[in-house]
PDB file of N, CA and C in Angstrom:
ATOM      1  N   MET A 270      65.643   7.265  69.463  1.00 84.00           N
ATOM      2  CA  MET A 270      65.039   6.154  69.086  1.00 84.00           C
ATOM      3  C   MET A 270      65.470   5.176  67.852  1.00 84.00           C
ATOM      4  N   LEU A 271      65.928   4.490  67.719  1.00 87.00           N
ATOM      5  CA  LEU A 271      66.300   4.163  66.401  1.00 87.00           C
ATOM      6  C   LEU A 271      66.252   2.771  65.734  1.00 87.00           C
ATOM      7  N   CYS A 272      65.612   2.480  64.929  1.00 92.00           N
ATOM      8  CA  CYS A 272      65.760   1.003  64.029  1.00 92.00           C
ATOM      9  C   CYS A 272      67.070   0.055  64.250  1.00 92.00           C
ATOM     10  N   GLU A 273      66.790  -0.730  64.300  1.00 93.00           N
ATOM     11  CA  GLU A 273      67.552  -2.223  64.454  1.00 93.00           C
ATOM     12  C   GLU A 273      68.722  -2.019  63.434  1.00 93.00           C
ATOM     13  N   THR A 274      68.559  -1.868  62.333  1.00 94.00           N
ATOM     14  CA  THR A 274      69.274  -1.546  61.159  1.00 94.00           C
ATOM     15  C   THR A 274      70.556  -0.269  61.466  1.00 94.00           C
ATOM     16  N   CYS A 275      69.372   0.785  61.849  1.00 91.00           N
ATOM     17  CA  CYS A 275      70.453   2.098  61.593  1.00 91.00           C
ATOM     18  C   CYS A 275      71.261   1.991  63.152  1.00 91.00           C
ATOM     19  N   TYR A 276      70.309   1.992  64.278  1.00 90.00           N
ATOM     20  CA  TYR A 276      71.858   1.631  65.120  1.00 90.00           C
ATOM     21  C   TYR A 276      72.646   0.467  64.801  1.00 90.00           C
ATOM     22  N   ASP A 277      72.147  -0.252  64.547  1.00 93.00           N
ATOM     23  CA  ASP A 277      73.989  -1.664  64.048  1.00 93.00           C
ATOM     24  C   ASP A 277      74.581  -0.466  63.144  1.00 93.00           C
ATOM     25  N   GLN A 278      73.991   0.400  62.406  1.00 92.00           N
ATOM     26  CA  GLN A 278      75.023   1.239  61.141  1.00 92.00           C
ATOM     27  C   GLN A 278      75.512   2.592  62.433  1.00 92.00           C
ATOM     28  N   ALA A 279      75.310   3.102  63.329  1.00 91.00           N
ATOM     29  CA  ALA A 279      75.568   4.149  63.682  1.00 91.00           C
ATOM     30  C   ALA A 279      76.501   3.324  64.842  1.00 91.00           C
ATOM     31  N   ILE A 280      76.192   2.179  65.256  1.00 90.00           N
ATOM     32  CA  ILE A 280      77.591   1.645  66.190  1.00 90.00           C
ATOM     33  C   ILE A 280      79.101   1.182  65.263  1.00 90.00           C
ATOM     34  N   ALA A 281      78.401   0.407  64.606  1.00 92.00           N
ATOM     35  CA  ALA A 281      79.635   0.489  63.011  1.00 92.00           C
ATOM     36  C   ALA A 281      80.718   1.182  62.906  1.00 92.00           C
ATOM     37  N   ASP A 282      79.550   1.996  63.063  1.00 92.00           N
ATOM     38  CA  ASP A 282      80.787   3.582  62.517  1.00 92.00           C
ATOM     39  C   ASP A 282      80.742   4.109  63.671  1.00 92.00           C
ATOM     40  N   ASN A 283      80.765   3.816  64.613  1.00 91.00           N
ATOM     41  CA  ASN A 283      81.014   4.880  65.558  1.00 91.00           C
ATOM     42  C   ASN A 283      80.903   5.765  65.881  1.00 91.00           C
ATOM     43  N   LEU A 284      79.393   6.140  65.951  1.00 91.00           N
ATOM     44  CA  LEU A 284      78.918   7.440  66.017  1.00 91.00           C
ATOM     45  C   LEU A 284      78.661   7.821  68.018  1.00 91.00           C
ATOM     46  N   THR A 285      78.313   6.885  68.674  1.00 89.00           N
ATOM     47  CA  THR A 285      78.179   6.847  69.553  1.00 89.00           C
ATOM     48  C   THR A 285      79.516   6.284  70.626  1.00 89.00           C
ATOM     49  N   ASP A 286      79.286   7.131  72.145  1.00 90.00           N
ATOM     50  CA  ASP A 286      80.268   6.646  72.851  1.00 90.00           C
ATOM     51  C   ASP A 286      80.012   5.475  73.638  1.00 90.00           C
ATOM     52  N   ALA A 287      80.763   5.598  74.574  1.00 87.00           N
ATOM     53  CA  ALA A 287      79.943   4.072  75.725  1.00 87.00           C
ATOM     54  C   ALA A 287      78.544   4.126  75.890  1.00 87.00           C
ATOM     55  N   ARG A 288      78.819   5.495  76.619  1.00 90.00           N
ATOM     56  CA  ARG A 288      77.053   6.080  76.386  1.00 90.00           C
ATOM     57  C   ARG A 288      76.039   5.774  75.890  1.00 90.00           C
ATOM     58  N   ASN A 289      76.307   5.889  74.795  1.00 82.00           N
ATOM     59  CA  ASN A 289      75.164   5.842  73.614  1.00 82.00           C
ATOM     60  C   ASN A 289      75.167   7.697  72.797  1.00 82.00           C
ATOM     61  N   PHE A 290      75.969   8.153  74.049  1.00 88.00           N
ATOM     62  CA  PHE A 290      76.005   9.555  73.533  1.00 88.00           C
ATOM     63  C   PHE A 290      76.345  10.040  72.051  1.00 88.00           C
ATOM     64  N   VAL A 291      76.021  11.003  71.209  1.00 87.00           N
ATOM     65  CA  VAL A 291      76.613  11.459  69.726  1.00 87.00           C
ATOM     66  C   VAL A 291      77.000  12.295  69.629  1.00 87.00           C
ATOM     67  N   ALA A 292      78.230  12.636  69.417  1.00 83.00           N
ATOM     68  CA  ALA A 292      78.884  13.508  69.388  1.00 83.00           C
ATOM     69  C   ALA A 292      78.772  14.689  68.195  1.00 83.00           C
ATOM     70  N   ASN A 293      78.213  13.547  66.712  1.00 86.00           N
ATOM     71  CA  ASN A 293      78.049  14.463  65.794  1.00 86.00           C
ATOM     72  C   ASN A 293      76.361  13.909  65.492  1.00 86.00           C
ATOM     73  N   HIS A 294      75.848  15.192  65.550  1.00 82.00           N
ATOM     74  CA  HIS A 294      74.128  15.044  65.276  1.00 82.00           C
ATOM     75  C   HIS A 294      74.383  14.968  63.666  1.00 82.00           C
ATOM     76  N   ASP A 295      75.138  15.583  63.162  1.00 85.00           N
ATOM     77  CA  ASP A 295      74.405  16.027  61.671  1.00 85.00           C
ATOM     78  C   ASP A 295      75.298  14.489  60.861  1.00 85.00           C
ATOM     79  N   LEU A 296      76.338  13.908  61.498  1.00 90.00           N
ATOM     80  CA  LEU A 296      76.587  12.587  60.822  1.00 90.00           C
ATOM     81  C   LEU A 296      75.465  11.561  60.745  1.00 90.00           C
ATOM     82  N   LEU A 297      75.134  11.632  62.267  1.00 87.00           N
ATOM     83  CA  LEU A 297      74.109  10.617  62.700  1.00 87.00           C
ATOM     84  C   LEU A 297      73.105  10.600  61.897  1.00 87.00           C
ATOM     85  N   PHE A 298      72.418  11.865  61.707  1.00 85.00           N
ATOM     86  CA  PHE A 298      71.261  12.301  60.711  1.00 85.00           C
ATOM     87  C   PHE A 298      71.327  11.950  59.401  1.00 85.00           C
ATOM     88  N   ASP A 299      72.691  11.860  58.423  1.00 89.00           N
ATOM     89  CA  ASP A 299      72.615  11.953  57.717  1.00 89.00           C
ATOM     90  C   ASP A 299      73.143  10.320  57.319  1.00 89.00           C
ATOM     91  N   THR A 300      73.129   9.676  58.360  1.00 89.00           N
ATOM     92  CA  THR A 300      73.384   7.972  58.519  1.00 89.00           C
ATOM     93  C   THR A 300      71.929   7.427  59.084  1.00 89.00           C
ATOM     94  N   ILE A 301      70.614   7.909  59.321  1.00 90.00           N
ATOM     95  CA  ILE A 301      69.890   7.117  59.882  1.00 90.00           C
ATOM     96  C   ILE A 301      68.728   6.991  58.616  1.00 90.00           C
ATOM     97  N   CYS A 302      67.937   6.542  58.795  1.00 92.00           N
ATOM     98  CA  CYS A 302      66.741   6.008  57.356  1.00 92.00           C
ATOM     99  C   CYS A 302      65.726   7.043  57.508  1.00 92.00           C
ATOM    100  N   LEU A 303      64.601   7.731  57.265  1.00 89.00           N
ATOM    101  CA  LEU A 303      63.603   8.438  56.758  1.00 89.00           C
ATOM    102  C   LEU A 303      62.819   7.695  58.314  1.00 89.00           C
ATOM    103  N   GLY A 304      62.945   6.460  58.532  1.00 90.00           N
ATOM    104  CA  GLY A 304      61.179   6.078  59.888  1.00 90.00           C
ATOM    105  C   GLY A 304      62.078   6.386  60.319  1.00 90.00           C
ATOM    106  N   CYS A 305      63.661   6.486  61.022  1.00 88.00           N
ATOM    107  CA  CYS A 305      64.273   7.031  62.296  1.00 88.00           C
ATOM    108  C   CYS A 305      63.625   8.092  61.973  1.00 88.00           C
ATOM    109  N   THR A 306      63.809   9.352  61.211  1.00 84.00           N
ATOM    110  CA  THR A 306      64.177  10.266  60.961  1.00 84.00           C
ATOM    111  C   THR A 306      62.066  11.305  61.653  1.00 84.00           C
ATOM    112  N   ASP A 307      61.363  10.063  61.200  1.00 87.00           N
ATOM    113  CA  ASP A 307      60.468  10.890  61.176  1.00 87.00           C
ATOM    114  C   ASP A 307      59.799  10.324  63.043  1.00 87.00           C
ATOM    115  N   ILE A 308      60.614   9.252  63.445  1.00 87.00           N
ATOM    116  CA  ILE A 308      60.082   8.623  64.657  1.00 87.00           C
ATOM    117  C   ILE A 308      60.659   9.753  65.623  1.00 87.00           C
ATOM    118  N   ASN A 309      61.704  10.475  65.705  1.00 81.00           N
ATOM    119  CA  ASN A 309      62.464  11.202  66.343  1.00 81.00           C
ATOM    120  C   ASN A 309      62.451  12.798  65.699  1.00 81.00           C
ATOM    121  N   ARG A 310      61.232  12.655  65.145  1.00 82.00           N
ATOM    122  CA  ARG A 310      61.488  14.240  64.546  1.00 82.00           C
ATOM    123  C   ARG A 310      60.878  15.121  65.417  1.00 82.00           C
ATOM    124  N   PRO A 311      60.281  15.457  66.557  1.00 82.00           N
ATOM    125  CA  PRO A 311      59.733  15.899  68.099  1.00 82.00           C
ATOM    126  C   PRO A 311      61.253  16.410  68.381  1.00 82.00           C
ATOM    127  N   LEU A 312      62.234  15.040  69.103  1.00 77.00           N
ATOM    128  CA  LEU A 312      63.553  15.251  69.432  1.00 77.00           C
ATOM    129  C   LEU A 312      64.253  16.049  68.643  1.00 77.00           C
ATOM    130  N   ILE A 313      64.542  16.177  67.209  1.00 73.00           N
ATOM    131  CA  ILE A 313      65.376  16.768  66.054  1.00 73.00           C
ATOM    132  C   ILE A 313      64.662  17.978  66.933  1.00 73.00           C
ATOM    133  N   ASP A 314      63.363  18.475  66.200  1.00 77.00           N
ATOM    134  CA  ASP A 314      62.946  20.062  65.990  1.00 77.00           C
ATOM    135  C   ASP A 314      63.254  20.485  67.726  1.00 77.00           C
ATOM    136  N   ASP A 315      63.394  20.100  68.751  1.00 80.00           N
ATOM    137  CA  ASP A 315      63.457  20.593  69.995  1.00 80.00           C
ATOM    138  C   ASP A 315      65.137  21.196  70.280  1.00 80.00           C
ATOM    139  N   MET A 316      66.007  19.852  69.214  1.00 73.00           N
ATOM    140  CA  MET A 316      67.171  20.381  69.607  1.00 73.00           C
ATOM    141  C   MET A 316      67.651  21.293  68.522  1.00 73.00           C
ATOM    142  N   LEU A 317      66.667  21.196  67.269  1.00 72.00           N
ATOM    143  CA  LEU A 317      67.454  22.784  66.304  1.00 72.00           C
ATOM    144  C   LEU A 317      66.526  24.165  66.870  1.00 72.00           C
ATOM    145  N   GLY A 318      65.443  23.671  68.071  1.00 75.00           N
ATOM    146  CA  GLY A 318      65.031  25.099  68.683  1.00 75.00           C
ATOM    147  C   GLY A 318      63.826  25.385  67.942  1.00 75.00           C
ATOM    148  N   SER A 319      62.993  24.536  67.013  1.00 61.00           N
ATOM    149  CA  SER A 319      61.729  25.187  66.451  1.00 61.00           C
ATOM    150  C   SER A 319      60.863  24.438  67.183  1.00 61.00           C
ATOM    151  N   SER A 320      60.244  24.045  68.219  1.00 50.00           N
ATOM    152  CA  SER A 320      59.558  23.605  68.368  1.00 50.00           C
ATOM    153  C   SER A 320      58.998  24.911  69.458  1.00 50.00           C
ATOM    154  N   GLU A 321      57.354  24.814  69.818  1.00 54.00           N
ATOM    155  CA  GLU A 321      57.388  25.663  70.634  1.00 54.00           C
ATOM    156  C   GLU A 321      57.138  25.261  72.428  1.00 54.00           C
TER     157      GLU A 321
END
């Protein structure tokens, strides 16, 4: 989930494909704001393998 500003920036930077899948998650995390990072923290932790 992204705020409208971060979503627009991700689309403008072509970070997603037609189905909104991200090929370079590191670049996406560098692009999104701290609020979006906090909202997505459980997903980010799961992707990094640090959740239990």
